[in-house]
Structures are given as structure tokens and as C-alpha cells.
Coordinates of C-alpha atoms and ligand atoms in Angstrom, one line a residue:
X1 CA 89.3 69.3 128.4
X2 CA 86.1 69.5 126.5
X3 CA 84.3 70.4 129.2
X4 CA 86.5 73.1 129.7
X5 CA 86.8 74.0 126.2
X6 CA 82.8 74.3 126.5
X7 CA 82.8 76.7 129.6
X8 CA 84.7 79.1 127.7
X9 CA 82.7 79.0 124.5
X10 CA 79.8 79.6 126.7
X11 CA 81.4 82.8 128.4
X12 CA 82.4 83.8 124.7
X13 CA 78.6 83.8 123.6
X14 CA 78.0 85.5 126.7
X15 CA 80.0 88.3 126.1
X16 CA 79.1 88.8 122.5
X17 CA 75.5 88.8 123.1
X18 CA 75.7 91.1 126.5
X19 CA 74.5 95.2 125.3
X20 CA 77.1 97.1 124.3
X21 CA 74.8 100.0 124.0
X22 CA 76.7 103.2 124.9
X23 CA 74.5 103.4 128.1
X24 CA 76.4 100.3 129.4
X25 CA 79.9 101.1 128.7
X26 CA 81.6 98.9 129.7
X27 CA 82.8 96.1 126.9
X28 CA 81.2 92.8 127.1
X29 CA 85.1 91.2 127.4
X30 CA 85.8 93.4 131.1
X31 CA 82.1 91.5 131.9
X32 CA 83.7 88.3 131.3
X33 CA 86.8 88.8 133.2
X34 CA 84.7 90.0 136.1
X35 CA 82.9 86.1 135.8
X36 CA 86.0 83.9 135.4
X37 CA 88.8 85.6 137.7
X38 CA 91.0 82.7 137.2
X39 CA 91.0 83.1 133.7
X40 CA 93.1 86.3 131.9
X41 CA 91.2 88.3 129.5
X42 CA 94.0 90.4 128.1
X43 CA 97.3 89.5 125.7
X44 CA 99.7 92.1 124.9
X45 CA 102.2 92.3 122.4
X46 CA 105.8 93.4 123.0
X47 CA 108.4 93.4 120.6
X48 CA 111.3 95.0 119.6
X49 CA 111.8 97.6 116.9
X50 CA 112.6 95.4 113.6
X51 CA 114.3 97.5 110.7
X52 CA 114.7 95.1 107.8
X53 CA 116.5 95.9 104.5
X54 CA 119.1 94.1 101.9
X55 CA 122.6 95.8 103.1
X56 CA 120.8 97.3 106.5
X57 CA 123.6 96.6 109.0
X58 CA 125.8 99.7 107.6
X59 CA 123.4 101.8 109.5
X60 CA 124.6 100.1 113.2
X61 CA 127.1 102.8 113.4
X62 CA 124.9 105.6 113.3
X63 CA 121.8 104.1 115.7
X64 CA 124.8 103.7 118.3
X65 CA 125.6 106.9 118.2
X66 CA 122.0 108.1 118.3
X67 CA 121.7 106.2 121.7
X68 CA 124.7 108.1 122.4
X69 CA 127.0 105.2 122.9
X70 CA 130.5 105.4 124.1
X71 CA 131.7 101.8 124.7
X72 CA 130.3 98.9 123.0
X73 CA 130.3 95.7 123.8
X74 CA 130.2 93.8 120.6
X75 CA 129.4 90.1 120.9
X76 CA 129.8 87.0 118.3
X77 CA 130.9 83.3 118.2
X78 CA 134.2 82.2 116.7
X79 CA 133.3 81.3 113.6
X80 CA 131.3 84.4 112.5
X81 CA 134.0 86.4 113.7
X82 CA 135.9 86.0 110.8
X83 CA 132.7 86.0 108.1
X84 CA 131.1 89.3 106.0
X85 CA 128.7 90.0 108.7
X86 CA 130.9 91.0 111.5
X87 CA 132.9 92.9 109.1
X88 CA 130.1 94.7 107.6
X89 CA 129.4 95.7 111.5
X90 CA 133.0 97.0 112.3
X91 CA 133.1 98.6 109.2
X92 CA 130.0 100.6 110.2
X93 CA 131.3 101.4 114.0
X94 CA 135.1 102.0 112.7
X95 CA 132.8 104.9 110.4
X96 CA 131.8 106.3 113.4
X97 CA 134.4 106.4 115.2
X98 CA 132.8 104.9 118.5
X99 CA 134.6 102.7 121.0
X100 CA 134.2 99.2 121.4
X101 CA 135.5 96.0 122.5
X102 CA 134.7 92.8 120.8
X103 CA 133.8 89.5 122.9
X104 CA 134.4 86.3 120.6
X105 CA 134.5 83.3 122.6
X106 CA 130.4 82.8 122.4
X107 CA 129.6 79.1 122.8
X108 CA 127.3 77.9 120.4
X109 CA 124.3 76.7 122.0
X110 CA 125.5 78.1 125.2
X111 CA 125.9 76.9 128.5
X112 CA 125.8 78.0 132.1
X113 CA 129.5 78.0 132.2
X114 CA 129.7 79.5 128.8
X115 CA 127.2 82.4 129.8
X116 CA 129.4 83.0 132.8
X117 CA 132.5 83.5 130.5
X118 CA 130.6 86.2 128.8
X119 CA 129.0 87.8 131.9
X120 CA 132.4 87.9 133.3
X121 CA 133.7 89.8 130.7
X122 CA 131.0 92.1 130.4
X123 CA 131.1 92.9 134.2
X124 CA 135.0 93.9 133.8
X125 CA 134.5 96.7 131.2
X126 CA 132.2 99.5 131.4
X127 CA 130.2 99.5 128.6
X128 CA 126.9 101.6 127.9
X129 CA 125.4 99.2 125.1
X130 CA 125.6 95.6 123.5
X131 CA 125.7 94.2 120.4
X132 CA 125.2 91.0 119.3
X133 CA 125.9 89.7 116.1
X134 CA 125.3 85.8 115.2
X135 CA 122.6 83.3 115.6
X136 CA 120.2 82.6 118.6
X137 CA 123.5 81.8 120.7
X138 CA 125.6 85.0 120.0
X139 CA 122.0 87.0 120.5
X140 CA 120.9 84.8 124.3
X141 CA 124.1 84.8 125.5
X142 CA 124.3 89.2 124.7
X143 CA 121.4 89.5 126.5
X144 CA 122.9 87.5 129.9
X145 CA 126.1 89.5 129.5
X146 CA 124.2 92.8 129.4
X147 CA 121.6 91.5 132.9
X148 CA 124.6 90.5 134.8
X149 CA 126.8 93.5 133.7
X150 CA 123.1 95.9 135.2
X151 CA 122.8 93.2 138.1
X152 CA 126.3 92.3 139.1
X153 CA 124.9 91.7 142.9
X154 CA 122.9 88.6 141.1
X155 CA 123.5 85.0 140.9
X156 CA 122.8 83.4 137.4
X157 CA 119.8 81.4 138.8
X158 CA 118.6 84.2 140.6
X159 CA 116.3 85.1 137.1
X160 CA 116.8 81.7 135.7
X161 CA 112.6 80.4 135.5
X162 CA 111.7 78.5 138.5
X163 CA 111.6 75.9 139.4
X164 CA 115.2 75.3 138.2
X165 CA 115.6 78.5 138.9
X166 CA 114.3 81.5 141.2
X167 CA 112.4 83.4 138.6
X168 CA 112.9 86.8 140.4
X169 CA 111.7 90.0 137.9
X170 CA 114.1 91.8 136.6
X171 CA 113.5 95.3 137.8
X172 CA 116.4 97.1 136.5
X173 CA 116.8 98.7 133.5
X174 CA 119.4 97.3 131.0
X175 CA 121.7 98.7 128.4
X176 CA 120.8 99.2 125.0
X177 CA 120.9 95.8 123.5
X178 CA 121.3 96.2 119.3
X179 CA 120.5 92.6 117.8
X180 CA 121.7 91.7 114.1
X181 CA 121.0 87.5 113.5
X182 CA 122.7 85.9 111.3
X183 CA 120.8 82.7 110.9
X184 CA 117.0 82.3 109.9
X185 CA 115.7 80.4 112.7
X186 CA 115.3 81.5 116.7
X187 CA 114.1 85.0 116.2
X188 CA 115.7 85.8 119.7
X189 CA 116.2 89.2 118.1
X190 CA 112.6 90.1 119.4
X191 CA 112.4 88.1 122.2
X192 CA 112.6 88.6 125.8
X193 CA 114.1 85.3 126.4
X194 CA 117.8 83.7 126.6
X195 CA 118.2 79.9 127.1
X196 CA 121.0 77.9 127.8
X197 CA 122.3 74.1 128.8
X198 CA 122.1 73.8 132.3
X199 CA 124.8 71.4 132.5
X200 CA 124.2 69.8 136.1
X201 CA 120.9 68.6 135.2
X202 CA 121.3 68.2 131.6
X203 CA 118.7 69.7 130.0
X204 CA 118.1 73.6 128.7
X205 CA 116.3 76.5 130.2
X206 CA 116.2 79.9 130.3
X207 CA 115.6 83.3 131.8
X208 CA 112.8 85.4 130.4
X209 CA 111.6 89.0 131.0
X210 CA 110.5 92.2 129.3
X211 CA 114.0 94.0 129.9
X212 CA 116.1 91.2 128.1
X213 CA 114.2 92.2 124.5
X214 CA 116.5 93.8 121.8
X215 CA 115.7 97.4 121.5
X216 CA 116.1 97.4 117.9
X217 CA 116.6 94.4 116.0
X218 CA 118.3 94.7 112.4
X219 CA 117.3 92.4 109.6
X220 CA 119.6 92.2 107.3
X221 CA 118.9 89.0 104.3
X222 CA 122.8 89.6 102.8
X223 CA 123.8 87.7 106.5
X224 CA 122.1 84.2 105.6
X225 CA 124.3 84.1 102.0
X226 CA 127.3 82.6 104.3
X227 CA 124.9 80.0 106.1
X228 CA 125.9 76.3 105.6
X229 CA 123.0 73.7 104.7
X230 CA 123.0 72.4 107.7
X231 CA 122.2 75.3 109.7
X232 CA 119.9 76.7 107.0
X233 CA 118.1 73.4 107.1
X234 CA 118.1 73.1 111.3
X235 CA 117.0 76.9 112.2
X236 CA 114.4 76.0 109.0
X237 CA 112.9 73.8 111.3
X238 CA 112.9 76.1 114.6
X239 CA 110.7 78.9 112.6
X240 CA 108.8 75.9 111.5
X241 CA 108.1 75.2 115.2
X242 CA 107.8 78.3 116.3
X243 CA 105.4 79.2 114.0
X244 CA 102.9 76.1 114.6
X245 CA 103.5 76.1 118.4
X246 CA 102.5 79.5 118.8
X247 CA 99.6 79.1 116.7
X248 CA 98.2 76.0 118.7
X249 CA 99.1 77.4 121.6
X250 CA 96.2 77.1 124.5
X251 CA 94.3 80.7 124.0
X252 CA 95.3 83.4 125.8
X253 CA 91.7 83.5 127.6
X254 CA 92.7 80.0 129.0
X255 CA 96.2 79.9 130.3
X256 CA 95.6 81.0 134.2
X257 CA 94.7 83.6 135.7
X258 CA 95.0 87.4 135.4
X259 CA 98.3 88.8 136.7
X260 CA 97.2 91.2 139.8
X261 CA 99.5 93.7 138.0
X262 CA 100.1 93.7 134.4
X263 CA 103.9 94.0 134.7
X264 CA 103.6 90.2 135.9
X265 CA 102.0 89.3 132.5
X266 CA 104.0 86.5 131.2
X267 CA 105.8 86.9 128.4
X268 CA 104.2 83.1 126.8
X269 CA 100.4 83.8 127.2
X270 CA 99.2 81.5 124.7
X271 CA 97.9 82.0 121.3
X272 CA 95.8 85.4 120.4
X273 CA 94.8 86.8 117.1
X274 CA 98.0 88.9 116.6
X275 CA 100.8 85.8 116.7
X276 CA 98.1 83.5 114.9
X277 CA 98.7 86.7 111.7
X278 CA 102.4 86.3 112.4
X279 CA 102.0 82.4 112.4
X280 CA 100.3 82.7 109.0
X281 CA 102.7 84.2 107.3
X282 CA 105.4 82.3 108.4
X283 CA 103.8 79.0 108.2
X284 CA 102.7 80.3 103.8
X285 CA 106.6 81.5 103.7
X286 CA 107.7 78.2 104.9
X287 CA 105.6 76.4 102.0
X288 CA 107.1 78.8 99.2
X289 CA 111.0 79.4 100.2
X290 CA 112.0 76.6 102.9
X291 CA 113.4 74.1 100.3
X292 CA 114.8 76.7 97.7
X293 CA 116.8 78.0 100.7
X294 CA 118.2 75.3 102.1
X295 CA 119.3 73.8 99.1
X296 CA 120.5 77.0 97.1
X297 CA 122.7 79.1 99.5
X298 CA 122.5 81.7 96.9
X299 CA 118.7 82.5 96.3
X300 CA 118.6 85.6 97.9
X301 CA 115.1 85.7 97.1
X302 CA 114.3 82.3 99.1
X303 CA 116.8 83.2 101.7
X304 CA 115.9 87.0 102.7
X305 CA 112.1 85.3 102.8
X306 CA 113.5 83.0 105.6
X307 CA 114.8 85.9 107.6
X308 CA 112.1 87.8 107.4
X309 CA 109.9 84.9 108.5
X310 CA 112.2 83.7 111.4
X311 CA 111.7 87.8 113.2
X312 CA 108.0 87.0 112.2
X313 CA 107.8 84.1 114.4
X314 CA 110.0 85.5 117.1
X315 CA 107.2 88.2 117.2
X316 CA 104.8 85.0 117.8
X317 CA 106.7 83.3 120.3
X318 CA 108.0 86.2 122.1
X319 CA 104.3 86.7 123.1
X320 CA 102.4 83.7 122.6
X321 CA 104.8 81.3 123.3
X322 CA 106.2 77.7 122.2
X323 CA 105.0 74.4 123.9
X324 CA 105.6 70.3 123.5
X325 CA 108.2 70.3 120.5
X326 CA 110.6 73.0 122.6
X327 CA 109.3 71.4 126.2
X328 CA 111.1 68.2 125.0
X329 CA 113.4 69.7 122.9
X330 CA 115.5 70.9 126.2
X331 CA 116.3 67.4 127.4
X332 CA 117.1 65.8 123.8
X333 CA 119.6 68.3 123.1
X334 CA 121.2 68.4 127.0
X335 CA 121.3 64.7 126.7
X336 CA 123.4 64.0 123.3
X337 CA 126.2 61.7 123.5
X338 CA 126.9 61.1 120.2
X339 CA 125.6 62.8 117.7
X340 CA 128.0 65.2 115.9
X341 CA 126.0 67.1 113.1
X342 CA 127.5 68.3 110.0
X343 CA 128.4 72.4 109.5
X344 CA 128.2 72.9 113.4
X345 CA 131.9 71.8 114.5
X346 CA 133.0 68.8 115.8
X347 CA 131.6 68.3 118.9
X348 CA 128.5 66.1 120.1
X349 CA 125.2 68.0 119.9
X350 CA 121.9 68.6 118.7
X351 CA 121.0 71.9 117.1
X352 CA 117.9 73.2 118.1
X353 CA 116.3 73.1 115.2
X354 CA 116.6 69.1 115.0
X355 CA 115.9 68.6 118.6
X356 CA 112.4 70.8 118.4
X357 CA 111.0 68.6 115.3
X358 CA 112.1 65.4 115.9
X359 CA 108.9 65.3 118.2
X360 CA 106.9 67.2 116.5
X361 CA 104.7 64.5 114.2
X362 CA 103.8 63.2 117.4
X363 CA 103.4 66.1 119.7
X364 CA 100.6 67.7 116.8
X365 CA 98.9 64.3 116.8
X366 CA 98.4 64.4 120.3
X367 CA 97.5 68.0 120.5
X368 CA 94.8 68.0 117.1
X369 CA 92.0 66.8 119.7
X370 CA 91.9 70.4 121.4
X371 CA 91.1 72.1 118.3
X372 CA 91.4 69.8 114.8
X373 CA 90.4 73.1 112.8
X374 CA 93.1 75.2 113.8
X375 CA 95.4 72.1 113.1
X376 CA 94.3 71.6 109.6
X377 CA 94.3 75.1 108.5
X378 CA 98.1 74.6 109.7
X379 CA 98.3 72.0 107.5
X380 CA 96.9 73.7 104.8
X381 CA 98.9 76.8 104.9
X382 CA 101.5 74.0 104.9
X383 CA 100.4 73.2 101.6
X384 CA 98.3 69.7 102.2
X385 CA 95.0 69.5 100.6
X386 CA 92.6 69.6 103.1
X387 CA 89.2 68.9 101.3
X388 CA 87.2 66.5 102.5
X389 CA 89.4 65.6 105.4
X390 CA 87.6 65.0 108.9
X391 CA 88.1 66.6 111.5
X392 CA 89.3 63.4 113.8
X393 CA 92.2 62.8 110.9
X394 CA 93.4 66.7 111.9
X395 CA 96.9 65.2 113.9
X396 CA 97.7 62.4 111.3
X397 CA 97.4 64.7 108.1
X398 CA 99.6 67.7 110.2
X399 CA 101.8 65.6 111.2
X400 CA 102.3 63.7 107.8
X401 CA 102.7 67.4 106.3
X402 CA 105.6 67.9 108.5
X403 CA 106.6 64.8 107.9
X404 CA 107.1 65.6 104.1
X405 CA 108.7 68.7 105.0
X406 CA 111.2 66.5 107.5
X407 CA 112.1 63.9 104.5
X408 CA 112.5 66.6 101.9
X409 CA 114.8 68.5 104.2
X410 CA 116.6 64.9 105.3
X411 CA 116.0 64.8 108.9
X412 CA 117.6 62.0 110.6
X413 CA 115.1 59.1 111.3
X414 CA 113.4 60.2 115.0
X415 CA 115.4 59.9 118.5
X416 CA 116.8 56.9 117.2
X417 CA 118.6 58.7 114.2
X418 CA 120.0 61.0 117.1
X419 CA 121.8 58.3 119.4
X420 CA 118.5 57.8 122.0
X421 CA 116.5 54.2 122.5
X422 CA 113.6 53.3 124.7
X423 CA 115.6 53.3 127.6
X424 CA 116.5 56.9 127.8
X425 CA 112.9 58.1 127.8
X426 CA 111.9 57.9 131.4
X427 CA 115.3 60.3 131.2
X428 CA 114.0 62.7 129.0
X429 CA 110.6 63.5 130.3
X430 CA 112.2 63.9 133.7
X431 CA 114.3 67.1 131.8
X432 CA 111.3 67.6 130.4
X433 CA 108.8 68.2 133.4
X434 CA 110.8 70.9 134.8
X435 CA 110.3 72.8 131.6
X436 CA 106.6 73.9 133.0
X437 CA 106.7 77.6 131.2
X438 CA 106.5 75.6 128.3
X439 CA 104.5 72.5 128.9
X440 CA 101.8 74.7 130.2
X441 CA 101.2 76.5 127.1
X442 CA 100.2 73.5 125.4
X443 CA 96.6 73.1 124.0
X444 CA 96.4 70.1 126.3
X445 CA 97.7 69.0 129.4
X446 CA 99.5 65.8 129.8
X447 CA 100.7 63.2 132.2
X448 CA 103.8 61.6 132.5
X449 CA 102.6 58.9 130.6
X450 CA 101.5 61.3 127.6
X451 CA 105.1 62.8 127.4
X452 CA 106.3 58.9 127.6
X453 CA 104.1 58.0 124.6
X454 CA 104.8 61.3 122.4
X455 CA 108.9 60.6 123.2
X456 CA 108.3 56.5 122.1
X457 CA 106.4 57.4 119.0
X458 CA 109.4 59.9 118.2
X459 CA 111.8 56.9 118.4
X460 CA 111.1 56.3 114.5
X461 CA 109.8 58.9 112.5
X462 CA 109.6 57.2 108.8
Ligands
NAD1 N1 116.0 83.4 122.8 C1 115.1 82.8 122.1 O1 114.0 83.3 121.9 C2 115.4 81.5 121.4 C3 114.5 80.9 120.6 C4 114.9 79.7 119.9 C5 116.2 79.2 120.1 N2 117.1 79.8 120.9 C6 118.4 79.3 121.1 O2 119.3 79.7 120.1 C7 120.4 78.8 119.9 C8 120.5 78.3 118.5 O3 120.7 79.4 117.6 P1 120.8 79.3 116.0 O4 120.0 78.2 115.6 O5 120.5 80.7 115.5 O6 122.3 79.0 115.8 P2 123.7 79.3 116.5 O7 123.8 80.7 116.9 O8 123.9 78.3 117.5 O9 124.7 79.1 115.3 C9 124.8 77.8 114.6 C10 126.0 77.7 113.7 O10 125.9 78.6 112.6 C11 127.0 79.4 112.5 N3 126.6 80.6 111.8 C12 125.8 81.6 112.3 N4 125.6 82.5 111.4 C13 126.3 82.2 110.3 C14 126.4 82.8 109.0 N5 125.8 83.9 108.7 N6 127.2 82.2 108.2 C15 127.9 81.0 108.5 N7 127.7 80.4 109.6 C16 126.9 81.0 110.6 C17 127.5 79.5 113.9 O11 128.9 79.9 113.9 C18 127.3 78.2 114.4 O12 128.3 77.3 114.1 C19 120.0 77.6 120.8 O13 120.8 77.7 122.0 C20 118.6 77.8 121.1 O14 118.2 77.2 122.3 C21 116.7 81.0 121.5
FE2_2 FE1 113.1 77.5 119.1

């Protein structure tokens, strides 16, 4: 890894000290493409248009009409169905006069046999646009039902990622896809992913592509003054991951190679200077308003902070992409048994949020060796006092930041708190290994036996 880490800085010298005088036009970076073909040279940044505004979502009604919409296919789960957001929604619509149909069975943290429900019932009416109104379930499983509805000759696992899936491109245009979260955590409103619980081999993955992303995504802070501690407190702890995954991410410049066309680009391509600002700001947001918005449902102030920070880091991921904490996440939460968290329902499961950072003392210890700077300055922005710490102490004084954060916020005590023992890790990295999208984007790769290690020392956390 050093070694490789010293090939590129060597190219990176290269480039900056080749002429860039206008007789040679062409920019040192295109030269340093030209000398490492297996390496890309090039991020892009795709997102989807984010309006943002205290009260915004009485404005729905008139964007649908702007894209000229005569059916709508209005999406939500069960339980926010019957809160202020979905009202405030229909209200707008019912202004306007437009038609549509509302679909309310979404599962939260949906599942292959969930999505099909909703695909289903989005193939059986005509409808020219979708909206989704809920959290990072309502929004993934929109996006599916609006695919299947363009693509109804497809198979689910036709665009699910390979190699659970096909991975096919999705060539088609969609319908206008309207986004309005109503939790402060997965910013799926600007990605161009949707995940779900592959129930046959018990762990989550996902389909991803350009054409899935939101065309306008509506941020509105009055949504998160319904949201329980719980889910305040878990989707807390998915922008926290977000935000330091995609800023650790392997650079762009070293993911792989160059797509031959740019439309194969993929939408993780590692860190670049653009996520890393988004990254920033959600890591200094974390440090000011995670605490006073978990713990006071009514600080607006704190609360509209988290929203805003939670599209911020969608922005991140949606381009740079997550690694190790969501890699392993996928199996942890396919394989609960037990656990039944508070302010989610009855049922056994593990919301995201907990399944991402229960690893995620030990996934930043393991990754601080591919660039201890860049982990520190996390940790700083994090609020830990950095001075005079060395750089081979960059993983233990991350992860004891987030460890802080994890005991402030009460997280149950590592993947023994959440029903799992020793036994069940040779389990989990097998869910986890198919999860290559993800594990690929790390700073580092890893064995079998790395994944092994990172799960064990996840077993106790405090
Ligand atoms: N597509 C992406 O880019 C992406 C990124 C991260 C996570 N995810 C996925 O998103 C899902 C998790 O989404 P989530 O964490 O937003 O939660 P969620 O949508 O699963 O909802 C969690 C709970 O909060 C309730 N809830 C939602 N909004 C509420 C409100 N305003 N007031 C009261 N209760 C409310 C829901 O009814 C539900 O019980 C997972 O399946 C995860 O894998 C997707
Ligand atoms: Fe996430």
C-alpha cells in the first residue's frame, strides 16, 4: 500500500512540475492519465437539485404541476402516513388540484419482497411522476417502484450490483422522482442508490445508477420536529458515517481504472476535493447540533442543522461513496434475530444507523495507516484536540472520538449489545464480501482475516 501510495505521489509531482505554458496545452493531469491508464484521473459530481427552506414542502404542488404532472404516485410508510408531513404534502397537491394515488404499505428498511409490493403497484397505475415522502426507506423503495414501473420487461436483480446481482445500466429514462425526507440521516434524496434486505442471503444490497437520483429533492427542517429519539439518534449516526467514509474514502485518482466511456463512471469513485467540503461541514455540524438534537425534539435550530447536514453528506456519498462501516453494516442488520429497538416498531432489526457504527471504532483504526492526517483532521473537526498527537496514534484518537460520540448518544455496547458472539463472525464477513462496491472504496484493502479482526474487535465497544 505504501508503495502504491508512493507511485501516485510521484505521478502527482510529475504533473505539477510538467509546463503548463500555453504552448503545451494540454494540462499536466490529461499527461498523467496518459502514464497510468489503469488509474482514473477524473470525478464528477452529480446530484440532485436540493431546495431547502423552514415550511418548503407547500411548494410540492406547484413543481408537479411545472413538470406537468397528471397522476402521482405518492409514496410513504405506515407510520408517517398519518404525521404533519404527509399532510402538509396532500394539502399542497389537493391546492392544485392534480391527481394522485397514495401507496402506504412502504416497509421500513425494505426488502426484496417489500420492493416488489411497491413495484407491483406502481406497474398497475399509470403514473407520470413519483413522490416519496419518509425516511431513506420511503425514498429507496420510490425510486425501485418508479425503475420497474419505466422497465416492466425487468427482473429485480437484473440492476441489482453484481455479483448478487446483474448490474445491467439502466438506459431508460425514468419518471420524475420528487424526494421530501423526513429523517436526518441517509440523504438518499440525492443519491442514485436504493438498497434493500436481500432476504435469501441475508444481508443488504442495492441497485445504483444515475437515473435512480431525485430530480429535486425538498428540504424541509419542520419534518424532523415529529422524529422520535431513537431515530434522531440512529440516522445521527448514518450522516456520521457517511460523512467520515466519504472523506477517507481511497482517492478518486486510485480506485481503478478509467471508464472507456464516462457514462460507466461509477457513481462511488472515492474521495475528491468536492465531497471532502461536503464532509467538512457535516462532520463541524455533527460536533455543534448532534447531541442538542437528539435529546431536544424541539430545537429547531439543532434539528434543521441535522437535515441540512444529512443532504450534505448524501451529496458526499452519492459521489464519493461509503466503505467498511456500510460494507459490514449489510450483513449485521440482514442477520438480527433479536434485537428489537425502541421508536422503530416491534419487530427484530437493526436500523442502519446502529448497524453502520457499531464497527466503526475499529474499521477507522484499521484504515488511519493509509492516511493518519486525513484521519486526525476528522477527528478534529470532530472536536478532539489534536495537538501534539502523532501521527501513528491517528486510528485510536478517531476512533475514541467516535467512541465519545457513541456513549453520549447511548449506543448499545458493540455486536454483542446487538444479539451477535464470536461465532457468528465467519457469518458476517461472508455477507460482507459480496458487498465489493463498497469494500473497494476503502482506503485499504483487506483480507478475510482483516474483516474477521475489525468484526471481533466490534464485539465490545466500551
Ligand atoms: N439510498 C441511499 O443512498 C441510502 C443511504 C443510507 C441508507 N439507506 C437506507 O435507508 C433506510 C433507513 O432509512 P432512515 O434511517 O431514513 O429511516 P426509515 O425510513 O427506515 O424510518 C425509520 C423510522 O422512522 C419513522 N419516521 C420517519 N420519519 C418520521 C418523522 N418525521 N416523524 C416520526 N417518525 C418518522 C418511520 O416511520 C420509521 O419507523 C435503510 O434501508 C438504509 O439501508 C439508503
Ligand atoms: Fe448509510
Amino acid at each position: 500500500m505504501a508503495g502504491r501510495k508512493r507511485v501516485f505521489n510521484l505521478l502527482r509531482t510529475i504533473d505539477v512540475a510538467s509546463c503548463k505554458c500555453p504552448a503545451h496545452s494540454h494540462r499536466g493531469n490529461i499527461q498523467v492519465s496518459n502514464a497510468t491508464p489503469l488509474k482514473d484521473y477524473a470525478f464528477e459530481i452529480k446530484c440532485s437539485t436540493v431546495r431547502y427552506g423552514i415550511g418548503v414542502t407547500r411548494e410540492v404542488g406547484l413543481d408537479m404541476v411545472n413538470f406537468e404532472s397528471k397522476n402521482v404516485c405518492v409514496m410513504t410508510d405506515p407510520n408517517v402516513a398519518n404525521l404533519s408531513p404527509m399532510k402538509a404534502v396532500l394539502d399542497s397537491l389537493a391546492k392544485t388540484g392534480i391527481n394522485y394515488k397514495v401507496y402506504d404499505k412502504v416497509a421500513v428498511e425494505p426488502t426484496d419482497k417489500s420492493f416488489k409490493d411497491a413495484i407491483k403497484f406502481a406497474q398497475e397505475n399509470d403514473f407520470d411522476s413519483f413522490l416519496a415522502v419518509g425516511g431513506g426507506s420511503t425514498m429507496d423503495t420510490c425510486k425501485v417502484a418508479n425503475l420497474f414501473a419505466c422497465h416492466p420487461e425487468n427482473e429485480l436483480l437484473d440492476f441489482v450490483n453484481a455479483p448478487v446481482g446483474k448490474g445491467l445500466p439502466i438506459k431508460k429514462a425514468l419518471k420524475p422522482m420528487i424526494a421530501i425526507p423526513t429523517t436526518s440521516g441517509t440523504g438518499s434524496e440525492t443519491t442514485g442508490v436504493s438498497v434493500f434486505d436481500y432476504e435469501e442471503i441475508h444481508a443488504k444490497t442495492g441497485i445504483s445508477g444515475a437515473a435512480l437520483r431525485p430530480i429535486l429533492a425538498i428540504i424541509d427542517p419542520l419534518h424532523t420536529l415529529t422524529v422520535p429519539e431513537k431515530v434522531a439518534n440512529y440516522a445521527g449516526f448514518d450522516i456520521f458515517c457517511h460523512a467520515l467514509e466519504s472523506f477517507t474514502a481511497i482517492p478518486y485518482t486510485e480506485r481503478g481504472a478509467a471508464p472507456s466511456n464516462p457514462s460507466l463512471r461509477p457513481a462511488y469513485q472515492g474521495s475528491n476535493p468536492i465531497s471532502d467540503v461536503w464532509a467538512r461541514f457535516c462532520l463541524q455540524t455533527i460536533q455543534k447540533y448532534f447531541a442538542r438534537a437528539v435529546y431536544n425534539a424541539d430545537d429547531l435550530d439543532a434539528r434543521s442543522s441535522m437535515h441540512l447536514a444529512a443532504t450534505m453528506a448524501g451529496v458526499g456519498i452519492g459521489n464519493a461513496g461509503v466503505h467498511l462501516c456500510h460494507g459490514l453494516a449489510y450483513p449485521i442488520a440482514g442477520n438480527c434475530k433479536t434485537f428489537v429497538p425502541k421508536d422503530y416498531g416491534h419487530n427484530p432489526m437493526i436500523p442502519h444507523g446502529l448497524s453502520v457504527v457499531v464497527t466503526a471504532p475499529a474499521v477507522f483504526r484499521f484504515t488511519a495507516a493509509s492516511d493518519p492526517d486525513k484521519h486526525l483532521e476528522a477527528a478534529q473537526l470532530l472536536g478532539a484536540d489534536i495537538t501534539r498527537v502523532k501521527q501513528a496514534d491517528a486510528g485510536r484518537v478517531l476512533a475514541d472520538t467516535i467512541l465519545k460520540y457513541m456513549d453520549i448518544m447511548k449506543i448499545e455496547n458493540g455486536l454483542s449489545g446487538l444479539g451477535y458472539s464470536s461465532k457468528d463472525i465467519p457469518n458476517l464477513v461472508k455477507g460482507a464480501l459480496p458487498q465489493e462496491r463498497l469494500l473497494k472504496i476503502a482506503p485499504l484493502p483487506q483480507t478475510e482475516e482483516d474483516l474477521s479482526k475489525i468484526l471481533e474487535d466490534s464485539l465490545i465497544n466500551y
